């Protein structure tokens, strides 16, 4: 049917044509042939097409089980992508016909008070880091003195009783001070966000900033405490416990303004006196990453305003009347767009922004995430998707607890509890609704992790596949849109007056 | 964060715990250690968690170009499948809420006249095969006589002049008779379908049957003509042209009722005196295939009635007002369901039904299709998806033309023209509208084949990928739904009265 095919039939046919033209090897063979033969050849080749045996051997169909080699299905993978694109293209048209253009640059009524408070907190919040620094400065001075005393006394390897005592007393007061500092940072700022910042977007950004600084303060204090202890107990074993990488900047020397400032801006929540660094800043790389961030932010804002907003608004009355089927329908409709926004947000924050920042800071360790999308279970996901937070929890909560003899399960429970509190704070404060949905959302991870762990361990792909599906469905398809729906509904119930575009951008972007 | 992780930190921690319990090799090493040492060990391990160097080496992010190993994205493939399922689940709910149940067993008003005519034609159409048989019987007798004469004359290898003449004259009349028989089969029956069978489904089935028988008659006549010629010219070269597989049933012996009856029911359009056969009938296999066919037919009917019908109905007014954007939106919405129906239909017909039939007929060659879904172009697709028709076109039109010295492109053009005519007949006659859309749809394949051929030839996957996408989009996403839409619209314009369920089942199933 298509001339590209070359079967015996055609080969002989074309061979015949060649022979007719009297060219090629074939011509040589019968150059002596009489004209009559030529004609016979022709009739022969012309006439005998219709007898060709097409069905010459028994063979099974490609898709039947009798076949030895299973065919490739890569074509169907392509089809899936196409159908996804087409399906959503249709929804785009539908949306356009239904709502027209919902993008509106002037509709955002950022109140002056919100903007001013936001800027003020943006400046004030980091101050807590510097308070922590001053505390450490005092502690360091104190440590230097007691160390020099011990050296003066002949530098006995093990510290004397009164050194121990002085260290203890200092540490007691330093610890209290750190505790007060960190707690104030979190409590006061969250209070301001909850009661005085109306716009959820500004609120969220501020709250996020507060939580980051809070964690940095904690890490700074705890790390320096251990470093100081090693410094004051210069016993072989204990100094060995301090990683080699810190050698270039041993304990008291790291308590400097410069060192802290670097930690302040470094894309990590974990304090180390020394970090792996890169030689130079590749400004092209930085520009590319910033460009990505900008484009993705616009994309997210567009998606939220044009696609997520109507879905959320149409779901309000269904939520109100608790029409379950409709709520599920809304949830599923929301899931696609919230998934898109989530993926874009993840890439914008963890790939583009953090890499840009890391490049500027010449921060070497860029593994802010790993291939969480392949997670065979929830546990794997939480270990891979947000490594800065995971590493903080592991270094400052999980491992110390285990080292103190707690069971690993207990340690995990405590970690997830802490994480749940912070999540609820992050979502609840800006939306003025501590509903506990984010909180429960985190706690529910523990049973899910237990359920999916066997699948992670399972040999062969099937277990991993099931685990991966459970992860996607529970997390992206149901978890996020549900949370978005609930907080949006609660927000609307409280501030129904707020502009449609304002209201929705934020819970969806939180998903 | 999750206790499954085991890093140096935890290892040392747990090692410490073990040591404390005084079990394992660790215990031996410090069994002599004083209690004070024990305590120091403990404080050591307990205190130094917070200094662990988490950022110990420079490494790029998983998704940045700096990484050597590109990560696996199998998780996203799973996500695609999930999103597809979820997206369509949502449409199912939406459809349910909008239309409720549209399935109705009693609504099909098959008119008595349609059913009777359908059954009558079902019995009459095959008669044309038997007319062809009778013609061949005459020709065979004639051939036997002239052959025996030549043998009587001393069996000279080459036939005499008057043998030639008698063969020619007989063949002239036989050919005329065959031509009349085949033409009548096609023309008269199509005429009946067009003017007297109202129901499109019955009409389509009948028309399909007619076309199949028409092709079988052609193949039977042409093949036997060549066989007879070889029989009458027993020259070495010419007999060699007859495939070995036919040896078990040389020419005149194959002109029997049994042989024809087998060809009548065999799942092929190509006549061969002998086919590859299987030893026995696996009845379990047959039952399974028939079960698949039944289930898929119900599935197709359900999809057509519940999902395709409303889309087609809602598109009517848009087609009428030529609202382009809306038509495209309808087209895209229709594409998904028409794709599903198409795939189900393909499997039901080419895999399940034909395999069941082949098994019952002990027909060996089951390659009714190949992996067309991976086609890197339209040409490949047309070669692979429907091999019975492709083989017929190739054996009885393409190859003979090429053998007669036509260019391959010309031969392809002629093949596609013939195919276009048959397609238009198959769609136009039952829907009472020869719109030429199916006709043009086939002819448009030629430029598409020319466009995609370079992609098929291209090395590396990218070319094949593009070709495959072009194939899916042009064929499944646009081509089929468009044809369905047009013929349905034309049908409704002509017989607006027809029941909603009747009207739509058919153009969609034709896609």
mmCIF file of C-alpha atoms in Angstrom, chain A residues 1-7 9-10 13-14 16-17 20 40 43-66 71-84 86-91 93-94 96-97 168 219 222-223 225-231 233 235 237-238 240-243 245-246 267-272 274-278 282 285 289 323 325-326 328-330 332-336 339 343 346-347 350-351 355 363-374 379-380 382-383 387 389-391 393-406 408-409 411-412 415-416 419 442 449 453 456-457 464-465 468-469 472-473 476-477, chain B residues 1-7 9-10 13-14 16-17 20 40 43-66 71-84 86-91 93-94 96-97 168 219 222-223 225-231 233 235 237-238 240-243 245-246 267-272 274-278 282 285 289 323 325-326 328-330 332-336 339 343 346-347 350-351 355 363-374 379-380 382-383 387 389-391 393-406 408-409 411-412 415-416 419 442 449 453 456-457 464-465 468-469 472-473 476-477:
data_model
loop_
_atom_site.group_PDB
_atom_site.id
_atom_site.type_symbol
_atom_site.label_atom_id
_atom_site.label_comp_id
_atom_site.label_asym_id
_atom_site.label_seq_id
_atom_site.Cartn_x
_atom_site.Cartn_y
_atom_site.Cartn_z
ATOM 1 C CA UNK A 1 0.000 0.000 0.000
ATOM 2 C CA UNK A 2 2.906 2.330 0.755
ATOM 3 C CA UNK A 3 5.846 2.408 -1.603
ATOM 4 C CA UNK A 4 8.359 2.465 1.252
ATOM 5 C CA UNK A 5 7.813 -1.261 1.780
ATOM 6 C CA UNK A 6 10.205 -3.534 -0.081
ATOM 7 C CA UNK A 7 8.970 -7.133 -0.101
ATOM 8 C CA UNK A 9 7.098 -9.029 -4.660
ATOM 9 C CA UNK A 10 8.367 -5.531 -5.295
ATOM 10 C CA UNK A 13 9.158 -6.321 -9.787
ATOM 11 C CA UNK A 14 11.791 -3.605 -9.620
ATOM 12 C CA UNK A 16 12.333 -6.861 -13.615
ATOM 13 C CA UNK A 17 12.058 -3.157 -14.410
ATOM 14 C CA UNK A 20 13.847 -4.251 -18.901
ATOM 15 C CA UNK A 40 8.331 -13.839 -21.927
ATOM 16 C CA UNK A 43 4.757 -11.335 -19.293
ATOM 17 C CA UNK A 44 6.051 -13.596 -16.524
ATOM 18 C CA UNK A 45 6.799 -10.724 -14.201
ATOM 19 C CA UNK A 46 3.738 -8.788 -15.259
ATOM 20 C CA UNK A 47 1.245 -11.604 -14.787
ATOM 21 C CA UNK A 48 2.236 -13.377 -11.606
ATOM 22 C CA UNK A 49 1.635 -10.699 -8.986
ATOM 23 C CA UNK A 50 -1.742 -12.016 -7.900
ATOM 24 C CA UNK A 51 -0.577 -15.451 -6.792
ATOM 25 C CA UNK A 52 1.975 -14.186 -4.260
ATOM 26 C CA UNK A 53 1.583 -16.135 -0.983
ATOM 27 C CA UNK A 54 0.901 -13.406 1.602
ATOM 28 C CA UNK A 55 -0.037 -15.909 4.334
ATOM 29 C CA UNK A 56 3.055 -18.113 4.120
ATOM 30 C CA UNK A 57 3.558 -19.048 7.788
ATOM 31 C CA UNK A 58 1.612 -19.337 11.051
ATOM 32 C CA UNK A 59 2.219 -16.420 13.474
ATOM 33 C CA UNK A 60 0.294 -14.951 16.437
ATOM 34 C CA UNK A 61 -1.094 -11.418 16.727
ATOM 35 C CA UNK A 62 1.173 -8.801 18.281
ATOM 36 C CA UNK A 63 -1.000 -8.384 21.386
ATOM 37 C CA UNK A 64 -1.920 -12.016 22.028
ATOM 38 C CA UNK A 65 -0.204 -13.992 24.790
ATOM 39 C CA UNK A 66 1.175 -16.483 22.247
ATOM 40 C CA UNK A 71 5.816 -5.113 21.677
ATOM 41 C CA UNK A 72 6.909 -1.637 22.720
ATOM 42 C CA UNK A 73 4.162 0.703 23.941
ATOM 43 C CA UNK A 74 6.107 3.956 23.757
ATOM 44 C CA UNK A 75 3.514 5.245 21.294
ATOM 45 C CA UNK A 76 0.828 5.049 23.969
ATOM 46 C CA UNK A 77 3.038 7.067 26.335
ATOM 47 C CA UNK A 78 3.161 9.792 23.687
ATOM 48 C CA UNK A 79 -0.601 9.499 23.294
ATOM 49 C CA UNK A 80 -1.051 10.016 27.062
ATOM 50 C CA UNK A 81 0.927 13.247 26.958
ATOM 51 C CA UNK A 82 -1.059 14.436 23.944
ATOM 52 C CA UNK A 83 -4.391 13.590 25.566
ATOM 53 C CA UNK A 84 -3.317 15.453 28.720
ATOM 54 C CA UNK A 86 -5.506 18.387 24.601
ATOM 55 C CA UNK A 87 -7.760 17.773 27.588
ATOM 56 C CA UNK A 88 -6.389 20.803 29.389
ATOM 57 C CA UNK A 89 -6.382 22.889 26.228
ATOM 58 C CA UNK A 90 -10.113 22.187 26.105
ATOM 59 C CA UNK A 91 -10.504 23.294 29.717
ATOM 60 C CA UNK A 93 -11.094 27.230 26.070
ATOM 61 C CA UNK A 94 -14.036 26.323 28.297
ATOM 62 C CA UNK A 96 -12.204 31.432 28.555
ATOM 63 C CA UNK A 97 -15.750 31.084 27.266
ATOM 64 C CA UNK A 168 27.361 25.212 83.363
ATOM 65 C CA UNK A 219 20.616 25.868 64.860
ATOM 66 C CA UNK A 222 22.705 24.516 69.518
ATOM 67 C CA UNK A 223 25.699 24.086 67.223
ATOM 68 C CA UNK A 225 26.880 25.058 72.398
ATOM 69 C CA UNK A 226 28.381 21.751 71.271
ATOM 70 C CA UNK A 227 31.383 23.460 69.695
ATOM 71 C CA UNK A 228 32.019 25.339 72.936
ATOM 72 C CA UNK A 229 31.764 22.146 74.943
ATOM 73 C CA UNK A 230 34.334 20.471 72.696
ATOM 74 C CA UNK A 231 36.520 23.580 73.030
ATOM 75 C CA UNK A 233 36.951 19.685 76.999
ATOM 76 C CA UNK A 235 40.058 15.493 75.221
ATOM 77 C CA UNK A 237 37.904 11.666 71.753
ATOM 78 C CA UNK A 238 35.747 14.765 72.006
ATOM 79 C CA UNK A 240 37.619 13.982 67.149
ATOM 80 C CA UNK A 241 33.819 14.287 67.256
ATOM 81 C CA UNK A 242 34.091 17.740 65.607
ATOM 82 C CA UNK A 243 34.055 17.309 61.809
ATOM 83 C CA UNK A 245 35.700 20.489 57.689
ATOM 84 C CA UNK A 246 35.421 22.898 60.674
ATOM 85 C CA UNK A 267 20.463 28.698 51.584
ATOM 86 C CA UNK A 268 20.392 26.383 54.590
ATOM 87 C CA UNK A 269 18.756 26.151 58.014
ATOM 88 C CA UNK A 270 21.773 24.405 59.526
ATOM 89 C CA UNK A 271 24.601 26.392 61.060
ATOM 90 C CA UNK A 272 28.129 25.259 60.292
ATOM 91 C CA UNK A 274 32.437 26.282 57.558
ATOM 92 C CA UNK A 275 30.507 25.288 54.434
ATOM 93 C CA UNK A 276 31.719 23.755 51.166
ATOM 94 C CA UNK A 277 32.190 26.713 48.801
ATOM 95 C CA UNK A 278 32.523 27.204 45.050
ATOM 96 C CA UNK A 282 28.723 32.320 37.448
ATOM 97 C CA UNK A 285 23.809 30.957 35.856
ATOM 98 C CA UNK A 289 17.790 31.016 37.579
ATOM 99 C CA UNK A 323 -23.012 18.413 48.837
ATOM 100 C CA UNK A 325 -20.467 14.461 45.313
ATOM 101 C CA UNK A 326 -20.077 18.056 44.141
ATOM 102 C CA UNK A 328 -15.430 15.638 45.334
ATOM 103 C CA UNK A 329 -16.006 16.876 41.769
ATOM 104 C CA UNK A 330 -14.614 20.289 42.770
ATOM 105 C CA UNK A 332 -10.816 16.638 41.390
ATOM 106 C CA UNK A 333 -11.180 19.701 39.161
ATOM 107 C CA UNK A 334 -8.985 21.666 41.568
ATOM 108 C CA UNK A 335 -6.415 18.884 41.827
ATOM 109 C CA UNK A 336 -5.077 19.334 38.292
ATOM 110 C CA UNK A 339 -0.826 20.179 40.963
ATOM 111 C CA UNK A 343 5.072 21.747 40.622
ATOM 112 C CA UNK A 346 8.458 23.717 43.817
ATOM 113 C CA UNK A 347 10.697 24.337 40.826
ATOM 114 C CA UNK A 350 13.858 24.800 45.343
ATOM 115 C CA UNK A 351 15.517 24.729 41.940
ATOM 116 C CA UNK A 355 20.274 27.783 43.237
ATOM 117 C CA UNK A 363 27.395 27.939 48.618
ATOM 118 C CA UNK A 364 28.647 24.525 47.422
ATOM 119 C CA UNK A 365 26.033 22.024 48.561
ATOM 120 C CA UNK A 366 23.077 22.479 46.191
ATOM 121 C CA UNK A 367 21.124 19.323 47.043
ATOM 122 C CA UNK A 368 18.029 21.159 48.260
ATOM 123 C CA UNK A 369 15.907 18.199 47.108
ATOM 124 C CA UNK A 370 16.266 14.801 45.481
ATOM 125 C CA UNK A 371 14.077 12.887 43.023
ATOM 126 C CA UNK A 372 11.050 12.895 45.335
ATOM 127 C CA UNK A 373 8.723 12.364 42.359
ATOM 128 C CA UNK A 374 9.865 8.728 42.250
ATOM 129 C CA UNK A 379 8.545 8.448 54.164
ATOM 130 C CA UNK A 380 10.818 8.680 51.154
ATOM 131 C CA UNK A 382 9.439 13.656 53.224
ATOM 132 C CA UNK A 383 13.120 12.764 53.228
ATOM 133 C CA UNK A 387 16.047 18.747 52.410
ATOM 134 C CA UNK A 389 13.941 21.366 56.710
ATOM 135 C CA UNK A 390 14.524 17.601 56.732
ATOM 136 C CA UNK A 391 18.190 18.101 57.591
ATOM 137 C CA UNK A 393 14.797 18.209 61.921
ATOM 138 C CA UNK A 394 17.226 15.303 61.640
ATOM 139 C CA UNK A 395 20.262 17.118 63.059
ATOM 140 C CA UNK A 396 18.600 19.085 65.840
ATOM 141 C CA UNK A 397 15.623 16.902 66.864
ATOM 142 C CA UNK A 398 15.719 13.345 65.550
ATOM 143 C CA UNK A 399 19.366 12.375 66.021
ATOM 144 C CA UNK A 400 19.794 13.996 69.460
ATOM 145 C CA UNK A 401 16.660 12.201 70.684
ATOM 146 C CA UNK A 402 17.890 8.862 69.345
ATOM 147 C CA UNK A 403 21.295 9.535 70.913
ATOM 148 C CA UNK A 404 19.547 10.166 74.226
ATOM 149 C CA UNK A 405 18.132 6.644 73.928
ATOM 150 C CA UNK A 406 14.651 7.408 72.569
ATOM 151 C CA UNK A 408 13.349 5.942 66.539
ATOM 152 C CA UNK A 409 9.532 5.809 66.228
ATOM 153 C CA UNK A 411 11.761 10.477 67.685
ATOM 154 C CA UNK A 412 9.893 10.462 64.368
ATOM 155 C CA UNK A 415 9.687 15.450 64.645
ATOM 156 C CA UNK A 416 6.355 15.243 62.828
ATOM 157 C CA UNK A 419 6.671 19.977 61.817
ATOM 158 C CA UNK A 442 1.233 16.428 58.864
ATOM 159 C CA UNK A 449 4.536 6.282 56.128
ATOM 160 C CA UNK A 453 7.229 1.480 54.148
ATOM 161 C CA UNK A 456 9.449 0.956 49.644
ATOM 162 C CA UNK A 457 11.318 -2.130 50.843
ATOM 163 C CA UNK A 464 7.409 0.825 44.242
ATOM 164 C CA UNK A 465 4.709 1.564 41.671
ATOM 165 C CA UNK A 468 4.370 5.920 44.222
ATOM 166 C CA UNK A 469 0.699 5.977 43.249
ATOM 167 C CA UNK A 472 0.734 11.017 44.409
ATOM 168 C CA UNK A 473 -2.934 10.405 45.119
ATOM 169 C CA UNK A 476 -1.193 15.844 45.286
ATOM 170 C CA UNK A 477 -4.617 14.715 44.174
ATOM 171 C CA UNK B 1 13.182 12.961 59.794
ATOM 172 C CA UNK B 2 12.131 9.408 59.056
ATOM 173 C CA UNK B 3 13.602 6.645 61.151
ATOM 174 C CA UNK B 4 14.287 4.487 58.091
ATOM 175 C CA UNK B 5 17.336 6.645 57.303
ATOM 176 C CA UNK B 6 20.625 5.329 58.667
ATOM 177 C CA UNK B 7 23.419 7.892 58.420
ATOM 178 C CA UNK B 9 25.064 10.076 62.980
ATOM 179 C CA UNK B 10 22.461 7.458 63.783
ATOM 180 C CA UNK B 13 24.130 6.712 68.093
ATOM 181 C CA UNK B 14 22.735 3.211 67.859
ATOM 182 C CA UNK B 16 26.453 3.753 71.429
ATOM 183 C CA UNK B 17 23.137 2.363 72.604
ATOM 184 C CA UNK B 20 25.601 0.842 76.696
ATOM 185 C CA UNK B 40 32.077 9.942 79.428
ATOM 186 C CA UNK B 43 27.959 12.223 77.459
ATOM 187 C CA UNK B 44 30.185 12.261 74.372
ATOM 188 C CA UNK B 45 27.647 10.515 72.205
ATOM 189 C CA UNK B 46 24.736 12.331 73.745
ATOM 190 C CA UNK B 47 26.143 15.835 73.398
ATOM 191 C CA UNK B 48 27.724 16.018 69.955
ATOM 192 C CA UNK B 49 24.716 15.584 67.673
ATOM 193 C CA UNK B 50 24.326 19.259 66.823
ATOM 194 C CA UNK B 51 27.767 19.743 65.273
ATOM 195 C CA UNK B 52 27.344 17.084 62.586
ATOM 196 C CA UNK B 53 28.480 18.481 59.215
ATOM 197 C CA UNK B 54 25.422 18.087 56.968
ATOM 198 C CA UNK B 55 26.920 20.174 54.157
ATOM 199 C CA UNK B 56 30.233 18.344 53.809
ATOM 200 C CA UNK B 57 30.794 18.528 50.043
ATOM 201 C CA UNK B 58 29.804 20.604 47.018
ATOM 202 C CA UNK B 59 27.130 18.962 44.820
ATOM 203 C CA UNK B 60 24.626 20.251 42.235
ATOM 204 C CA UNK B 61 20.824 19.997 42.424
ATOM 205 C CA UNK B 62 19.230 16.919 40.869
ATOM 206 C CA UNK B 63 17.533 18.890 38.096
ATOM 207 C CA UNK B 64 20.314 21.334 37.223
ATOM 208 C CA UNK B 65 22.446 20.824 34.119
ATOM 209 C CA UNK B 66 25.585 20.483 36.247
ATOM 210 C CA UNK B 71 17.458 11.357 37.355
ATOM 211 C CA UNK B 72 14.653 8.929 36.524
ATOM 212 C CA UNK B 73 11.245 10.478 35.829
ATOM 213 C CA UNK B 74 9.182 7.312 36.081
ATOM 214 C CA UNK B 75 7.248 8.948 38.933
ATOM 215 C CA UNK B 76 5.951 11.595 36.543
ATOM 216 C CA UNK B 77 4.797 8.889 34.144
ATOM 217 C CA UNK B 78 2.734 7.417 36.980
ATOM 218 C CA UNK B 79 1.449 10.901 37.766
ATOM 219 C CA UNK B 80 0.334 11.322 34.144
ATOM 220 C CA UNK B 81 -1.704 8.133 34.289
ATOM 221 C CA UNK B 82 -3.246 9.206 37.602
ATOM 222 C CA UNK B 83 -4.115 12.670 36.309
ATOM 223 C CA UNK B 84 -5.692 11.115 33.219
ATOM 224 C CA UNK B 86 -8.757 11.501 37.783
ATOM 225 C CA UNK B 87 -9.524 14.001 35.029
ATOM 226 C CA UNK B 88 -11.876 11.584 33.329
ATOM 227 C CA UNK B 89 -13.361 10.436 36.629
ATOM 228 C CA UNK B 90 -14.317 14.088 37.116
ATOM 229 C CA UNK B 91 -15.893 14.221 33.665
ATOM 230 C CA UNK B 93 -19.245 12.737 37.647
ATOM 231 C CA UNK B 94 -19.956 15.940 35.714
ATOM 232 C CA UNK B 96 -23.762 12.068 35.625
ATOM 233 C CA UNK B 97 -24.835 15.308 37.296
ATOM 234 C CA UNK B 168 -7.688 -15.884 -24.251
ATOM 235 C CA UNK B 219 -9.027 -11.723 -5.060
ATOM 236 C CA UNK B 222 -7.469 -12.599 -10.022
ATOM 237 C CA UNK B 223 -5.557 -15.295 -8.159
ATOM 238 C CA UNK B 225 -6.534 -16.285 -13.381
ATOM 239 C CA UNK B 226 -2.791 -16.326 -12.700
ATOM 240 C CA UNK B 227 -2.887 -19.901 -11.411
ATOM 241 C CA UNK B 228 -4.684 -20.981 -14.569
ATOM 242 C CA UNK B 229 -2.128 -19.213 -16.728
ATOM 243 C CA UNK B 230 0.708 -21.019 -14.952
ATOM 244 C CA UNK B 231 -1.222 -24.304 -15.367
ATOM 245 C CA UNK B 233 2.055 -22.664 -19.581
ATOM 246 C CA UNK B 235 7.322 -23.845 -18.472
ATOM 247 C CA UNK B 237 10.272 -20.499 -15.051
ATOM 248 C CA UNK B 238 6.537 -19.895 -14.833
ATOM 249 C CA UNK B 240 8.552 -21.651 -10.291
ATOM 250 C CA UNK B 241 6.671 -18.363 -9.898
ATOM 251 C CA UNK B 242 3.872 -20.249 -8.078
ATOM 252 C CA UNK B 243 4.675 -20.378 -4.340
ATOM 253 C CA UNK B 245 2.981 -23.591 -0.285
ATOM 254 C CA UNK B 246 0.374 -24.152 -3.061
ATOM 255 C CA UNK B 267 -10.125 -14.037 8.264
ATOM 256 C CA UNK B 268 -8.412 -12.698 5.158
ATOM 257 C CA UNK B 269 -9.277 -10.821 1.966
ATOM 258 C CA UNK B 270 -6.610 -12.625 -0.032
ATOM 259 C CA UNK B 271 -7.385 -15.899 -1.797
ATOM 260 C CA UNK B 272 -4.787 -18.633 -1.575
ATOM 261 C CA UNK B 274 -3.580 -23.197 0.632
ATOM 262 C CA UNK B 275 -3.124 -21.304 3.918
ATOM 263 C CA UNK B 276 -0.872 -22.044 6.889
ATOM 264 C CA UNK B 277 -3.082 -23.958 9.343
ATOM 265 C CA UNK B 278 -2.941 -24.793 13.038
ATOM 266 C CA UNK B 282 -8.270 -24.308 21.380
ATOM 267 C CA UNK B 285 -8.933 -19.476 23.532
ATOM 268 C CA UNK B 289 -11.708 -13.927 22.638
ATOM 269 C CA UNK B 323 -19.001 29.110 15.989
ATOM 270 C CA UNK B 325 -13.960 28.243 18.862
ATOM 271 C CA UNK B 326 -16.883 26.232 20.210
ATOM 272 C CA UNK B 328 -12.891 23.214 18.292
ATOM 273 C CA UNK B 329 -13.824 22.899 21.970
ATOM 274 C CA UNK B 330 -16.423 20.240 21.041
ATOM 275 C CA UNK B 332 -11.349 18.315 21.678
ATOM 276 C CA UNK B 333 -13.984 17.114 24.128
ATOM 277 C CA UNK B 334 -15.103 14.506 21.620
ATOM 278 C CA UNK B 335 -11.539 13.430 20.848
ATOM 279 C CA UNK B 336 -10.973 11.737 24.207
ATOM 280 C CA UNK B 339 -10.226 7.787 21.065
ATOM 281 C CA UNK B 343 -9.104 1.786 20.720
ATOM 282 C CA UNK B 346 -9.810 -1.819 17.232
ATOM 283 C CA UNK B 347 -9.080 -4.364 19.941
ATOM 284 C CA UNK B 350 -8.687 -6.973 15.073
ATOM 285 C CA UNK B 351 -7.533 -8.757 18.207
ATOM 286 C CA UNK B 355 -8.419 -14.230 16.496
ATOM 287 C CA UNK B 363 -6.159 -20.204 10.236
ATOM 288 C CA UNK B 364 -2.458 -19.961 11.061
ATOM 289 C CA UNK B 365 -1.427 -16.428 10.092
ATOM 290 C CA UNK B 366 -2.815 -14.187 12.844
ATOM 291 C CA UNK B 367 -0.893 -10.998 12.081
ATOM 292 C CA UNK B 368 -3.979 -8.887 11.397
ATOM 293 C CA UNK B 369 -2.095 -5.809 12.631
ATOM 294 C CA UNK B 370 1.297 -4.800 13.984
ATOM 295 C CA UNK B 371 2.362 -2.229 16.584
ATOM 296 C CA UNK B 372 0.829 0.717 14.694
ATOM 297 C CA UNK B 373 0.671 2.751 17.916
ATOM 298 C CA UNK B 374 4.429 3.271 17.655
ATOM 299 C CA UNK B 379 2.768 5.651 6.010
ATOM 300 C CA UNK B 380 3.870 3.236 8.703
ATOM 301 C CA UNK B 382 -1.424 2.511 7.142
ATOM 302 C CA UNK B 383 0.938 -0.405 6.613
ATOM 303 C CA UNK B 387 -3.123 -5.702 7.401
ATOM 304 C CA UNK B 389 -6.864 -4.536 3.597
ATOM 305 C CA UNK B 390 -3.245 -3.438 3.237
ATOM 306 C CA UNK B 391 -2.255 -6.876 1.936
ATOM 307 C CA UNK B 393 -4.274 -3.458 -1.865
ATOM 308 C CA UNK B 394 -0.624 -4.419 -2.108
ATOM 309 C CA UNK B 395 -1.127 -7.785 -3.783
ATOM 310 C CA UNK B 396 -3.907 -6.891 -6.204
ATOM 311 C CA UNK B 397 -3.318 -3.203 -6.964
ATOM 312 C CA UNK B 398 0.081 -1.860 -5.923
ATOM 313 C CA UNK B 399 2.442 -4.670 -6.918
ATOM 314 C CA UNK B 400 0.771 -5.445 -10.294
ATOM 315 C CA UNK B 401 0.934 -1.742 -11.186
ATOM 316 C CA UNK B 402 4.602 -1.531 -10.229
ATOM 317 C CA UNK B 403 5.245 -4.733 -12.197
ATOM 318 C CA UNK B 404 3.560 -3.092 -15.188
ATOM 319 C CA UNK B 405 6.167 -0.351 -14.926
ATOM 320 C CA UNK B 406 4.179 2.326 -13.075
ATOM 321 C CA UNK B 408 5.644 3.553 -7.019
ATOM 322 C CA UNK B 409 4.189 6.983 -6.205
ATOM 323 C CA UNK B 411 0.752 3.116 -7.664
ATOM 324 C CA UNK B 412 0.363 4.493 -4.119
ATOM 325 C CA UNK B 415 -4.242 2.546 -4.062
ATOM 326 C CA UNK B 416 -5.255 5.453 -1.828
ATOM 327 C CA UNK B 419 -9.270 3.049 -0.570
ATOM 328 C CA UNK B 442 -8.051 9.201 2.828
ATOM 329 C CA UNK B 449 2.776 10.356 4.442
ATOM 330 C CA UNK B 453 8.442 9.850 5.742
ATOM 331 C CA UNK B 456 10.382 7.678 9.885
ATOM 332 C CA UNK B 457 13.807 7.447 8.242
ATOM 333 C CA UNK B 464 10.244 9.077 15.479
ATOM 334 C CA UNK B 465 8.733 10.958 18.419
ATOM 335 C CA UNK B 468 4.384 9.601 16.220
ATOM 336 C CA UNK B 469 2.879 12.787 17.653
ATOM 337 C CA UNK B 472 -1.749 10.682 16.825
ATOM 338 C CA UNK B 473 -2.838 14.298 16.559
ATOM 339 C CA UNK B 476 -6.994 10.370 16.518
ATOM 340 C CA UNK B 477 -7.315 13.838 17.988
#
